[in-house]
Amino acid sequence: MPGSVRPTHRKGTIMTSLSGITPSGRLTLGNHLGALRRFTDPDGFYFVANLHAMTTKHDPRRLAALTREFATLMLAAGVPEGTVFIQSDVPTHAQLAYLLECTSYVGELSRMIQYKEKGNRPMTRASLFTYPCLMAADILLYGAERVPVGGDQDQHVELARDIAIRFNREYGETFVVPQLNKAALATRVKDLANPTAKMSKSAADDAIGTIRLLDPPDVIRRQIMRAVTDSENEVRHDEANKPGVTNLLDILAACTDGDPVELAKSYASYGALKQDVADAVLAVIDPLQKEYARLTTDPGAIDHLLAQGRDRALDASTPCLQAATRAMGLAGSTP
Ligand code: TYM
């Protein structure tokens, strides 16, 4: 694998896929198309990144409820059994994160977009500054080479790469260096009401431009039919001049495995395009909602699956934490 280093304690493993989703709001269509539906590797590691949801003021009860909802949605979306877990159940993440904080620089962390946008004020939580080290730990613990994420996470994966390369150079070969995200369809689904901005789960709960995976189907259809377009009536894929129509075409392409530029040619009106986008989105969301409803009738089965995921993640991540601990000179001082 060009550009990747395979340290000795990871030898023999296959290309591992890993990703997480932060329970900081209701899960959206953007999260699903950009990330969740790509969590398909039965040997992968996919988690609810609840430790990442505390970098700004949070409500503990809402965090606990969203964590459970996200884990259930991941299972409902068909993420393979045994691969799903809750980050805080696996203490190796927080442990490695501290070691990585000790190898990261204030300069590189100050350049992270989230920190530049929301941080650098007296009451900013310290974790908003350091959480990119936690994300690097999430990735490096499992020797993950593939990290299926949307385009907004590229800077974080790049930092994880930089941290891994520097650690390996300074303390000896310890981490697999992850690859940069390969462009996939729908890596940046836009808000339907404001199509130059990303669709975001931190939007207000009643925001009309955000499609939430658990919204009732009639609400979702209405939101799509009301999506902002433009005053022409020509269906064309043109991000700079027609962001609304282009977003609808990208969503349609992602839901139907089509090509957005080709799809544009089959529409003569915005109304017809919106109808098809609504049908395609609901065809993706409907089975997920049905499976979610089925799973929630059996909380014990969800607990069992999450315990399985937790145990497997702990087993898989412990050797890497131990290797990093030793490499930094922490182990072996107690007789
Ligand atoms: P988060 O929770 O903000 O987003 C979860 C995933 O959804 C993708 N995404 C989108 N994709 C397409 N269009 C959109 N509008 C859109 N909005 C969000 C994100 O790119 C992401 O893949 N820090 C991460 C979670 C995390 C993580 C990790 C990811 C923690 N540790 C380790 C990968 C590996 C986050 O907050 O994502």
mmCIF file of C-alpha atoms and ligand atoms in Angstrom:
data_model
loop_
_atom_site.group_PDB
_atom_site.id
_atom_site.type_symbol
_atom_site.label_atom_id
_atom_site.label_comp_id
_atom_site.label_asym_id
_atom_site.label_seq_id
_atom_site.Cartn_x
_atom_site.Cartn_y
_atom_site.Cartn_z
ATOM 1 C CA MET A 1 0.000 0.000 0.000
ATOM 2 C CA PRO A 2 1.796 3.187 -1.114
ATOM 3 C CA GLY A 3 2.292 5.710 1.640
ATOM 4 C CA SER A 4 1.264 3.363 4.423
ATOM 5 C CA VAL A 5 3.534 1.917 7.055
ATOM 6 C CA ARG A 6 2.677 -1.386 8.705
ATOM 7 C CA PRO A 7 4.270 -1.630 12.131
ATOM 8 C CA THR A 8 5.186 -5.018 13.496
ATOM 9 C CA HIS A 9 2.378 -5.386 16.027
ATOM 10 C CA ARG A 10 -0.172 -4.877 13.210
ATOM 11 C CA LYS A 11 1.471 -7.202 10.684
ATOM 12 C CA GLY A 12 -0.901 -9.482 8.846
ATOM 13 C CA THR A 13 -4.053 -7.400 9.295
ATOM 14 C CA ILE A 14 -6.060 -6.434 6.237
ATOM 15 C CA MET A 15 -6.960 -2.853 5.229
ATOM 16 C CA THR A 16 -9.124 -1.805 8.130
ATOM 17 C CA SER A 17 -12.023 0.626 7.757
ATOM 18 C CA LEU A 18 -12.972 2.830 10.708
ATOM 19 C CA SER A 19 -15.280 5.759 11.244
ATOM 20 C CA GLY A 20 -17.315 7.562 13.880
ATOM 21 C CA ILE A 21 -20.303 9.876 14.113
ATOM 22 C CA THR A 22 -20.670 12.486 16.865
ATOM 23 C CA PRO A 23 -24.059 12.501 18.656
ATOM 24 C CA SER A 24 -24.363 16.284 18.696
ATOM 25 C CA GLY A 25 -27.800 16.623 17.034
ATOM 26 C CA ARG A 26 -30.254 14.518 15.019
ATOM 27 C CA LEU A 27 -28.630 12.352 12.334
ATOM 28 C CA THR A 28 -29.138 13.780 8.835
ATOM 29 C CA LEU A 29 -29.304 12.584 5.256
ATOM 30 C CA GLY A 30 -25.857 14.187 4.807
ATOM 31 C CA ASN A 31 -24.389 11.946 7.541
ATOM 32 C CA HIS A 32 -25.978 8.917 5.918
ATOM 33 C CA LEU A 33 -24.926 9.572 2.313
ATOM 34 C CA GLY A 34 -21.482 10.936 3.165
ATOM 35 C CA ALA A 35 -20.539 8.391 5.820
ATOM 36 C CA LEU A 36 -22.960 5.937 7.441
ATOM 37 C CA ARG A 37 -23.923 4.000 4.320
ATOM 38 C CA ARG A 38 -20.212 3.427 3.657
ATOM 39 C CA PHE A 39 -19.762 1.655 7.015
ATOM 40 C CA THR A 40 -19.936 -1.754 5.380
ATOM 41 C CA ASP A 41 -16.757 -3.674 6.233
ATOM 42 C CA PRO A 42 -17.521 -6.704 8.458
ATOM 43 C CA ASP A 43 -13.949 -6.355 9.793
ATOM 44 C CA GLY A 44 -14.345 -2.606 10.373
ATOM 45 C CA PHE A 45 -14.845 -0.473 13.492
ATOM 46 C CA TYR A 46 -17.737 1.985 13.565
ATOM 47 C CA PHE A 47 -18.640 3.942 16.640
ATOM 48 C CA VAL A 48 -20.779 6.625 18.206
ATOM 49 C CA ALA A 49 -18.173 9.271 19.021
ATOM 50 C CA ASN A 50 -19.793 10.486 22.241
ATOM 51 C CA LEU A 51 -16.514 11.778 23.711
ATOM 52 C CA HIS A 52 -16.440 14.181 20.764
ATOM 53 C CA ALA A 53 -19.859 15.601 21.710
ATOM 54 C CA MET A 54 -18.541 17.360 24.814
ATOM 55 C CA THR A 55 -16.295 19.975 23.213
ATOM 56 C CA THR A 56 -19.005 22.589 23.673
ATOM 57 C CA LYS A 57 -21.540 22.992 26.497
ATOM 58 C CA HIS A 58 -23.730 19.893 26.525
ATOM 59 C CA ASP A 59 -26.745 18.434 28.274
ATOM 60 C CA PRO A 60 -25.832 15.010 29.750
ATOM 61 C CA ARG A 61 -29.355 13.591 29.362
ATOM 62 C CA ARG A 62 -29.626 14.636 25.731
ATOM 63 C CA LEU A 63 -26.142 13.239 25.046
ATOM 64 C CA ALA A 64 -27.090 9.864 26.544
ATOM 65 C CA ALA A 65 -30.343 9.737 24.534
ATOM 66 C CA LEU A 66 -28.670 10.737 21.267
ATOM 67 C CA THR A 67 -25.863 8.212 21.829
ATOM 68 C CA ARG A 68 -28.408 5.414 22.098
ATOM 69 C CA GLU A 69 -30.376 6.739 19.105
ATOM 70 C CA PHE A 70 -27.231 6.923 16.942
ATOM 71 C CA ALA A 71 -26.083 3.416 17.909
ATOM 72 C CA THR A 72 -29.536 2.057 17.062
ATOM 73 C CA LEU A 73 -29.581 3.946 13.761
ATOM 74 C CA MET A 74 -26.182 2.524 12.854
ATOM 75 C CA LEU A 75 -27.479 -0.989 13.478
ATOM 76 C CA ALA A 76 -30.709 -0.185 11.588
ATOM 77 C CA ALA A 77 -28.676 1.074 8.628
ATOM 78 C CA GLY A 78 -27.104 -2.371 8.335
ATOM 79 C CA VAL A 79 -23.650 -1.607 9.727
ATOM 80 C CA PRO A 80 -22.283 -5.153 10.213
ATOM 81 C CA GLU A 81 -22.945 -6.834 13.555
ATOM 82 C CA GLY A 82 -20.048 -6.782 15.983
ATOM 83 C CA THR A 83 -18.491 -3.668 14.403
ATOM 84 C CA VAL A 84 -20.635 -1.059 16.201
ATOM 85 C CA PHE A 85 -19.691 0.342 19.595
ATOM 86 C CA ILE A 86 -19.908 3.413 21.791
ATOM 87 C CA GLN A 87 -16.597 5.248 22.060
ATOM 88 C CA SER A 88 -16.704 5.891 25.818
ATOM 89 C CA ASP A 89 -17.176 2.145 26.448
ATOM 90 C CA VAL A 90 -13.651 1.575 25.094
ATOM 91 C CA PRO A 91 -11.150 3.417 27.332
ATOM 92 C CA THR A 92 -8.181 2.959 24.980
ATOM 93 C CA HIS A 93 -9.442 5.937 22.926
ATOM 94 C CA ALA A 94 -9.075 8.482 25.729
ATOM 95 C CA GLN A 95 -5.810 6.866 26.863
ATOM 96 C CA LEU A 96 -4.098 7.088 23.488
ATOM 97 C CA ALA A 97 -5.522 10.589 22.952
ATOM 98 C CA TYR A 98 -3.480 11.872 25.904
ATOM 99 C CA LEU A 99 -0.289 10.324 24.549
ATOM 100 C CA LEU A 100 -0.955 11.956 21.191
ATOM 101 C CA GLU A 101 -1.594 15.327 22.828
ATOM 102 C CA CYS A 102 1.946 14.976 24.110
ATOM 103 C CA THR A 103 3.235 14.685 20.549
ATOM 104 C CA SER A 104 1.080 17.387 18.899
ATOM 105 C CA TYR A 105 1.833 21.063 18.521
ATOM 106 C CA VAL A 106 -0.225 24.092 19.499
ATOM 107 C CA GLY A 107 0.482 25.489 16.033
ATOM 108 C CA GLU A 108 -1.112 22.618 14.123
ATOM 109 C CA LEU A 109 -4.093 22.373 16.491
ATOM 110 C CA SER A 110 -4.765 26.132 16.192
ATOM 111 C CA ARG A 111 -5.113 25.709 12.441
ATOM 112 C CA MET A 112 -8.036 23.279 12.731
ATOM 113 C CA ILE A 113 -11.170 24.792 11.186
ATOM 114 C CA GLN A 114 -13.511 24.011 14.109
ATOM 115 C CA TYR A 115 -11.168 25.712 16.543
ATOM 116 C CA LYS A 116 -10.687 28.713 14.289
ATOM 117 C CA GLU A 117 -14.476 29.067 13.912
ATOM 118 C CA LYS A 118 -15.704 28.336 17.442
ATOM 119 C CA GLY A 119 -12.655 28.438 19.672
ATOM 120 C CA ASN A 120 -9.990 30.736 21.000
ATOM 121 C CA ARG A 121 -12.214 32.483 23.569
ATOM 122 C CA PRO A 122 -11.716 32.468 27.350
ATOM 123 C CA MET A 123 -14.697 30.147 27.927
ATOM 124 C CA THR A 124 -13.867 27.746 25.071
ATOM 125 C CA ARG A 125 -13.536 24.224 26.442
ATOM 126 C CA ALA A 126 -9.969 22.944 26.293
ATOM 127 C CA SER A 127 -11.328 19.826 24.583
ATOM 128 C CA LEU A 128 -12.352 21.870 21.521
ATOM 129 C CA PHE A 129 -8.642 22.527 21.069
ATOM 130 C CA THR A 130 -7.403 18.998 21.757
ATOM 131 C CA TYR A 131 -10.154 16.780 20.276
ATOM 132 C CA PRO A 132 -8.325 16.366 16.932
ATOM 133 C CA CYS A 133 -5.816 14.279 18.947
ATOM 134 C CA LEU A 134 -8.726 12.132 20.155
ATOM 135 C CA MET A 135 -9.850 11.676 16.570
ATOM 136 C CA ALA A 136 -6.299 10.721 15.580
ATOM 137 C CA ALA A 137 -6.312 8.198 18.444
ATOM 138 C CA ASP A 138 -9.647 6.770 17.216
ATOM 139 C CA ILE A 139 -8.125 6.133 13.815
ATOM 140 C CA LEU A 140 -4.611 5.013 14.778
ATOM 141 C CA LEU A 141 -5.671 2.561 17.531
ATOM 142 C CA TYR A 142 -7.060 0.121 14.987
ATOM 143 C CA GLY A 143 -4.448 0.569 12.273
ATOM 144 C CA ALA A 144 -7.243 1.956 10.095
ATOM 145 C CA GLU A 145 -6.176 2.759 6.573
ATOM 146 C CA ARG A 146 -9.615 3.555 5.194
ATOM 147 C CA VAL A 147 -11.634 6.237 6.951
ATOM 148 C CA PRO A 148 -15.017 6.711 5.235
ATOM 149 C CA VAL A 149 -15.982 10.311 6.028
ATOM 150 C CA GLY A 150 -17.541 13.302 4.297
ATOM 151 C CA GLY A 151 -15.364 16.083 2.854
ATOM 152 C CA ASP A 152 -15.574 18.192 6.030
ATOM 153 C CA GLN A 153 -13.380 15.681 7.898
ATOM 154 C CA ASP A 154 -10.408 15.711 5.501
ATOM 155 C CA GLN A 155 -8.379 18.094 7.660
ATOM 156 C CA HIS A 156 -8.764 15.744 10.634
ATOM 157 C CA VAL A 157 -7.634 12.686 8.707
ATOM 158 C CA GLU A 158 -4.671 14.681 7.405
ATOM 159 C CA LEU A 159 -3.715 15.609 10.979
ATOM 160 C CA ALA A 160 -3.970 11.944 12.032
ATOM 161 C CA ARG A 161 -1.573 11.139 9.196
ATOM 162 C CA ASP A 162 0.870 13.847 10.296
ATOM 163 C CA ILE A 163 0.726 12.680 13.920
ATOM 164 C CA ALA A 164 1.306 9.042 12.917
ATOM 165 C CA ILE A 165 4.242 9.866 10.662
ATOM 166 C CA ARG A 166 5.876 12.060 13.309
ATOM 167 C CA PHE A 167 5.314 9.510 16.089
ATOM 168 C CA ASN A 168 6.797 6.699 13.980
ATOM 169 C CA ARG A 169 9.811 8.849 13.177
ATOM 170 C CA GLU A 170 10.437 9.982 16.766
ATOM 171 C CA TYR A 171 9.503 6.868 18.751
ATOM 172 C CA GLY A 172 9.784 4.008 16.267
ATOM 173 C CA GLU A 173 7.317 2.344 13.905
ATOM 174 C CA THR A 174 4.083 2.124 15.884
ATOM 175 C CA PHE A 175 1.140 3.314 13.798
ATOM 176 C CA VAL A 176 -0.314 2.499 10.396
ATOM 177 C CA VAL A 177 -0.520 5.758 8.448
ATOM 178 C CA PRO A 178 -4.132 6.255 7.271
ATOM 179 C CA GLN A 179 -4.924 7.146 3.680
ATOM 180 C CA LEU A 180 -6.559 10.380 2.674
ATOM 181 C CA ASN A 181 -10.245 10.171 1.881
ATOM 182 C CA LYS A 182 -10.934 9.222 -1.740
ATOM 183 C CA ALA A 183 -13.582 11.406 -3.331
ATOM 184 C CA ALA A 184 -16.942 9.652 -3.216
ATOM 185 C CA LEU A 185 -20.404 10.815 -4.248
ATOM 186 C CA ALA A 186 -22.247 13.088 -1.792
ATOM 187 C CA THR A 187 -19.287 13.922 0.388
ATOM 188 C CA ARG A 188 -20.835 17.336 1.026
ATOM 189 C CA VAL A 189 -24.642 17.285 0.952
ATOM 190 C CA LYS A 190 -25.921 20.861 1.144
ATOM 191 C CA ASP A 191 -28.741 22.377 3.171
ATOM 192 C CA LEU A 192 -31.965 22.406 1.107
ATOM 193 C CA ALA A 193 -32.891 25.924 2.217
ATOM 194 C CA ASN A 194 -29.375 27.334 1.906
ATOM 195 C CA PRO A 195 -27.597 25.239 -0.729
ATOM 196 C CA THR A 196 -24.209 26.859 -0.385
ATOM 197 C CA ALA A 197 -23.960 25.636 3.244
ATOM 198 C CA LYS A 198 -23.424 22.056 4.430
ATOM 199 C CA MET A 199 -26.473 20.140 5.693
ATOM 200 C CA SER A 200 -25.652 19.942 9.390
ATOM 201 C CA LYS A 201 -27.022 18.047 12.368
ATOM 202 C CA SER A 202 -26.287 21.036 14.568
ATOM 203 C CA ALA A 203 -28.989 23.032 12.723
ATOM 204 C CA ALA A 204 -32.055 23.870 14.864
ATOM 205 C CA ASP A 205 -34.441 20.934 15.320
ATOM 206 C CA ASP A 206 -37.079 22.618 13.134
ATOM 207 C CA ALA A 207 -34.677 23.859 10.407
ATOM 208 C CA ILE A 208 -36.425 23.281 7.067
ATOM 209 C CA GLY A 209 -33.276 22.667 5.035
ATOM 210 C CA THR A 210 -32.086 19.670 7.066
ATOM 211 C CA ILE A 211 -33.444 16.176 6.373
ATOM 212 C CA ARG A 212 -33.262 14.100 9.549
ATOM 213 C CA LEU A 213 -33.247 10.336 9.188
ATOM 214 C CA LEU A 214 -36.031 9.898 11.732
ATOM 215 C CA ASP A 215 -38.345 12.646 10.406
ATOM 216 C CA PRO A 216 -41.769 11.424 9.227
ATOM 217 C CA PRO A 217 -41.813 10.653 5.459
ATOM 218 C CA ASP A 218 -44.392 13.362 4.679
ATOM 219 C CA VAL A 219 -42.187 15.987 6.371
ATOM 220 C CA ILE A 220 -39.176 14.827 4.339
ATOM 221 C CA ARG A 221 -41.150 14.942 1.076
ATOM 222 C CA ARG A 222 -42.417 18.439 1.875
ATOM 223 C CA GLN A 223 -38.889 19.669 2.662
ATOM 224 C CA ILE A 224 -37.591 18.387 -0.663
ATOM 225 C CA MET A 225 -40.501 19.893 -2.619
ATOM 226 C CA ARG A 226 -39.726 23.244 -0.951
ATOM 227 C CA ALA A 227 -35.972 23.078 -1.619
ATOM 228 C CA VAL A 228 -34.468 26.368 -2.812
ATOM 229 C CA THR A 229 -33.552 26.323 -6.526
ATOM 230 C CA ASP A 230 -33.239 29.392 -8.786
ATOM 231 C CA SER A 231 -35.340 31.507 -11.123
ATOM 232 C CA GLU A 232 -34.381 29.667 -14.336
ATOM 233 C CA ASN A 233 -36.104 26.416 -15.133
ATOM 234 C CA GLU A 234 -33.204 24.525 -16.616
ATOM 235 C CA VAL A 235 -32.003 21.356 -14.894
ATOM 236 C CA ARG A 236 -28.215 21.476 -15.149
ATOM 237 C CA HIS A 237 -25.359 20.311 -12.900
ATOM 238 C CA ASP A 238 -23.533 23.561 -12.225
ATOM 239 C CA GLU A 239 -22.352 24.029 -8.670
ATOM 240 C CA ALA A 240 -21.233 27.657 -9.029
ATOM 241 C CA ASN A 241 -24.371 29.010 -10.708
ATOM 242 C CA LYS A 242 -27.078 26.550 -9.678
ATOM 243 C CA PRO A 243 -26.181 25.265 -6.185
ATOM 244 C CA GLY A 244 -29.748 24.230 -5.265
ATOM 245 C CA VAL A 245 -30.412 22.180 -8.420
ATOM 246 C CA THR A 246 -26.898 20.719 -8.284
ATOM 247 C CA ASN A 247 -27.442 19.616 -4.684
ATOM 248 C CA LEU A 248 -30.715 17.903 -5.650
ATOM 249 C CA LEU A 249 -28.976 16.125 -8.540
ATOM 250 C CA ASP A 250 -26.126 15.026 -6.244
ATOM 251 C CA ILE A 251 -28.609 13.649 -3.701
ATOM 252 C CA LEU A 252 -30.526 11.828 -6.454
ATOM 253 C CA ALA A 253 -27.294 10.382 -7.855
ATOM 254 C CA ALA A 254 -26.130 9.240 -4.416
ATOM 255 C CA CYS A 255 -29.470 7.572 -3.656
ATOM 256 C CA THR A 256 -29.749 5.829 -7.035
ATOM 257 C CA ASP A 257 -26.070 5.176 -7.792
ATOM 258 C CA GLY A 258 -26.333 7.387 -10.838
ATOM 259 C CA ASP A 259 -24.237 10.100 -12.452
ATOM 260 C CA PRO A 260 -25.527 13.590 -11.544
ATOM 261 C CA VAL A 261 -24.491 15.173 -14.860
ATOM 262 C CA GLU A 262 -26.242 12.438 -16.876
ATOM 263 C CA LEU A 263 -29.321 12.486 -14.638
ATOM 264 C CA ALA A 264 -29.789 16.216 -15.302
ATOM 265 C CA LYS A 265 -30.501 15.475 -18.965
ATOM 266 C CA SER A 266 -33.668 13.550 -18.181
ATOM 267 C CA TYR A 267 -35.492 16.445 -16.479
ATOM 268 C CA ALA A 268 -37.392 19.281 -18.095
ATOM 269 C CA SER A 269 -38.655 20.887 -14.882
ATOM 270 C CA TYR A 270 -37.632 21.413 -11.265
ATOM 271 C CA GLY A 271 -40.940 19.938 -10.089
ATOM 272 C CA ALA A 272 -40.269 16.577 -11.760
ATOM 273 C CA LEU A 273 -36.716 16.515 -10.421
ATOM 274 C CA LYS A 274 -37.916 17.202 -6.870
ATOM 275 C CA GLN A 275 -40.550 14.436 -7.092
ATOM 276 C CA ASP A 276 -37.875 11.930 -8.075
ATOM 277 C CA VAL A 277 -35.456 13.160 -5.403
ATOM 278 C CA ALA A 278 -38.181 12.737 -2.766
ATOM 279 C CA ASP A 279 -38.983 9.197 -4.010
ATOM 280 C CA ALA A 280 -35.294 8.249 -4.081
ATOM 281 C CA VAL A 281 -34.570 9.672 -0.610
ATOM 282 C CA LEU A 282 -37.599 7.941 0.888
ATOM 283 C CA ALA A 283 -36.602 4.650 -0.763
ATOM 284 C CA VAL A 284 -33.323 4.922 1.185
ATOM 285 C CA ILE A 285 -34.821 6.177 4.457
ATOM 286 C CA ASP A 286 -37.975 4.050 4.642
ATOM 287 C CA PRO A 287 -36.287 0.643 5.258
ATOM 288 C CA LEU A 288 -33.943 2.292 7.752
ATOM 289 C CA GLN A 289 -36.873 3.741 9.729
ATOM 290 C CA LYS A 290 -38.697 0.398 9.692
ATOM 291 C CA GLU A 291 -35.633 -1.452 10.978
ATOM 292 C CA TYR A 292 -35.082 1.262 13.618
ATOM 293 C CA ALA A 293 -38.664 0.814 14.847
ATOM 294 C CA ARG A 294 -38.205 -2.966 14.948
ATOM 295 C CA LEU A 295 -34.913 -2.779 16.865
ATOM 296 C CA THR A 296 -36.257 -0.392 19.497
ATOM 297 C CA THR A 297 -38.824 -2.998 20.536
ATOM 298 C CA ASP A 298 -35.925 -5.172 21.767
ATOM 299 C CA PRO A 299 -33.510 -3.025 23.847
ATOM 300 C CA GLY A 300 -31.808 -6.163 25.215
ATOM 301 C CA ALA A 301 -30.756 -7.170 21.693
ATOM 302 C CA ILE A 302 -29.277 -3.692 21.104
ATOM 303 C CA ASP A 303 -27.364 -3.919 24.416
ATOM 304 C CA HIS A 304 -26.026 -7.319 23.397
ATOM 305 C CA LEU A 305 -24.799 -6.096 19.990
ATOM 306 C CA LEU A 306 -23.136 -3.041 21.541
ATOM 307 C CA ALA A 307 -21.412 -5.175 24.194
ATOM 308 C CA GLN A 308 -20.096 -7.431 21.426
ATOM 309 C CA GLY A 309 -18.791 -4.388 19.544
ATOM 310 C CA ARG A 310 -17.207 -2.967 22.723
ATOM 311 C CA ASP A 311 -15.369 -6.201 23.581
ATOM 312 C CA ARG A 312 -14.061 -6.653 20.060
ATOM 313 C CA ALA A 313 -12.912 -2.999 19.880
ATOM 314 C CA LEU A 314 -11.135 -3.252 23.234
ATOM 315 C CA ASP A 315 -9.328 -6.439 22.172
ATOM 316 C CA ALA A 316 -8.329 -4.945 18.841
ATOM 317 C CA SER A 317 -7.108 -1.605 20.208
ATOM 318 C CA THR A 318 -5.215 -2.702 23.322
ATOM 319 C CA PRO A 319 -2.026 -3.949 21.552
ATOM 320 C CA CYS A 320 -1.628 -0.615 19.767
ATOM 321 C CA LEU A 321 -2.079 1.367 22.985
ATOM 322 C CA GLN A 322 0.506 -0.863 24.661
ATOM 323 C CA ALA A 323 2.948 -0.403 21.791
ATOM 324 C CA ALA A 324 2.555 3.397 21.927
ATOM 325 C CA THR A 325 2.900 3.378 25.728
ATOM 326 C CA ARG A 326 6.135 1.385 25.515
ATOM 327 C CA ALA A 327 7.484 3.473 22.643
ATOM 328 C CA MET A 328 7.062 6.664 24.703
ATOM 329 C CA GLY A 329 8.978 5.225 27.645
ATOM 330 C CA LEU A 330 6.044 4.767 30.018
ATOM 331 C CA ALA A 331 5.987 1.021 30.486
ATOM 332 C CA GLY A 332 8.422 -1.046 32.456
ATOM 333 C CA SER A 333 9.206 1.401 35.281
ATOM 334 C CA THR A 334 7.364 -0.675 37.926
ATOM 335 C CA PRO A 335 9.298 -3.780 38.962
HETATM 336 P P1 TYM B 1 -19.786 14.236 12.307
HETATM 337 O O1 TYM B 1 -20.542 13.582 13.398
HETATM 338 O O2 TYM B 1 -19.847 15.717 12.198
HETATM 339 O O3 TYM B 1 -20.257 13.643 10.936
HETATM 340 C C1 TYM B 1 -20.368 12.244 10.765
HETATM 341 C C2 TYM B 1 -19.999 11.907 9.349
HETATM 342 O O4 TYM B 1 -20.936 12.502 8.447
HETATM 343 C C3 TYM B 1 -20.240 13.261 7.464
HETATM 344 N N1 TYM B 1 -21.066 14.408 7.096
HETATM 345 C C4 TYM B 1 -21.468 14.671 5.857
HETATM 346 N N2 TYM B 1 -21.241 14.048 4.692
HETATM 347 C C5 TYM B 1 -21.814 14.577 3.585
HETATM 348 N N3 TYM B 1 -22.585 15.695 3.596
HETATM 349 C C6 TYM B 1 -22.821 16.353 4.751
HETATM 350 N N4 TYM B 1 -23.594 17.445 4.761
HETATM 351 C C7 TYM B 1 -22.254 15.841 5.950
HETATM 352 N N5 TYM B 1 -22.298 16.240 7.244
HETATM 353 C C8 TYM B 1 -21.547 15.346 7.931
HETATM 354 C C9 TYM B 1 -18.954 13.687 8.155
HETATM 355 O O5 TYM B 1 -17.954 14.019 7.221
HETATM 356 C C10 TYM B 1 -18.629 12.449 8.952
HETATM 357 O O6 TYM B 1 -17.970 11.493 8.148
HETATM 358 N N6 TYM B 1 -15.206 14.132 14.277
HETATM 359 C C11 TYM B 1 -16.173 13.355 13.479
HETATM 360 C C12 TYM B 1 -16.502 11.998 14.079
HETATM 361 C C13 TYM B 1 -15.329 11.149 14.348
HETATM 362 C C14 TYM B 1 -14.601 10.372 13.422
HETATM 363 C C15 TYM B 1 -13.570 9.745 14.158
HETATM 364 C C16 TYM B 1 -14.731 10.141 12.050
HETATM 365 C C17 TYM B 1 -14.736 10.998 15.569
HETATM 366 N N7 TYM B 1 -13.687 10.146 15.451
HETATM 367 C C18 TYM B 1 -12.633 8.894 13.551
HETATM 368 C C19 TYM B 1 -13.801 9.280 11.443
HETATM 369 C C20 TYM B 1 -12.772 8.681 12.182
HETATM 370 C C21 TYM B 1 -17.452 14.142 13.376
HETATM 371 O O7 TYM B 1 -17.753 14.932 14.225
HETATM 372 O O8 TYM B 1 -18.273 13.771 12.336
#
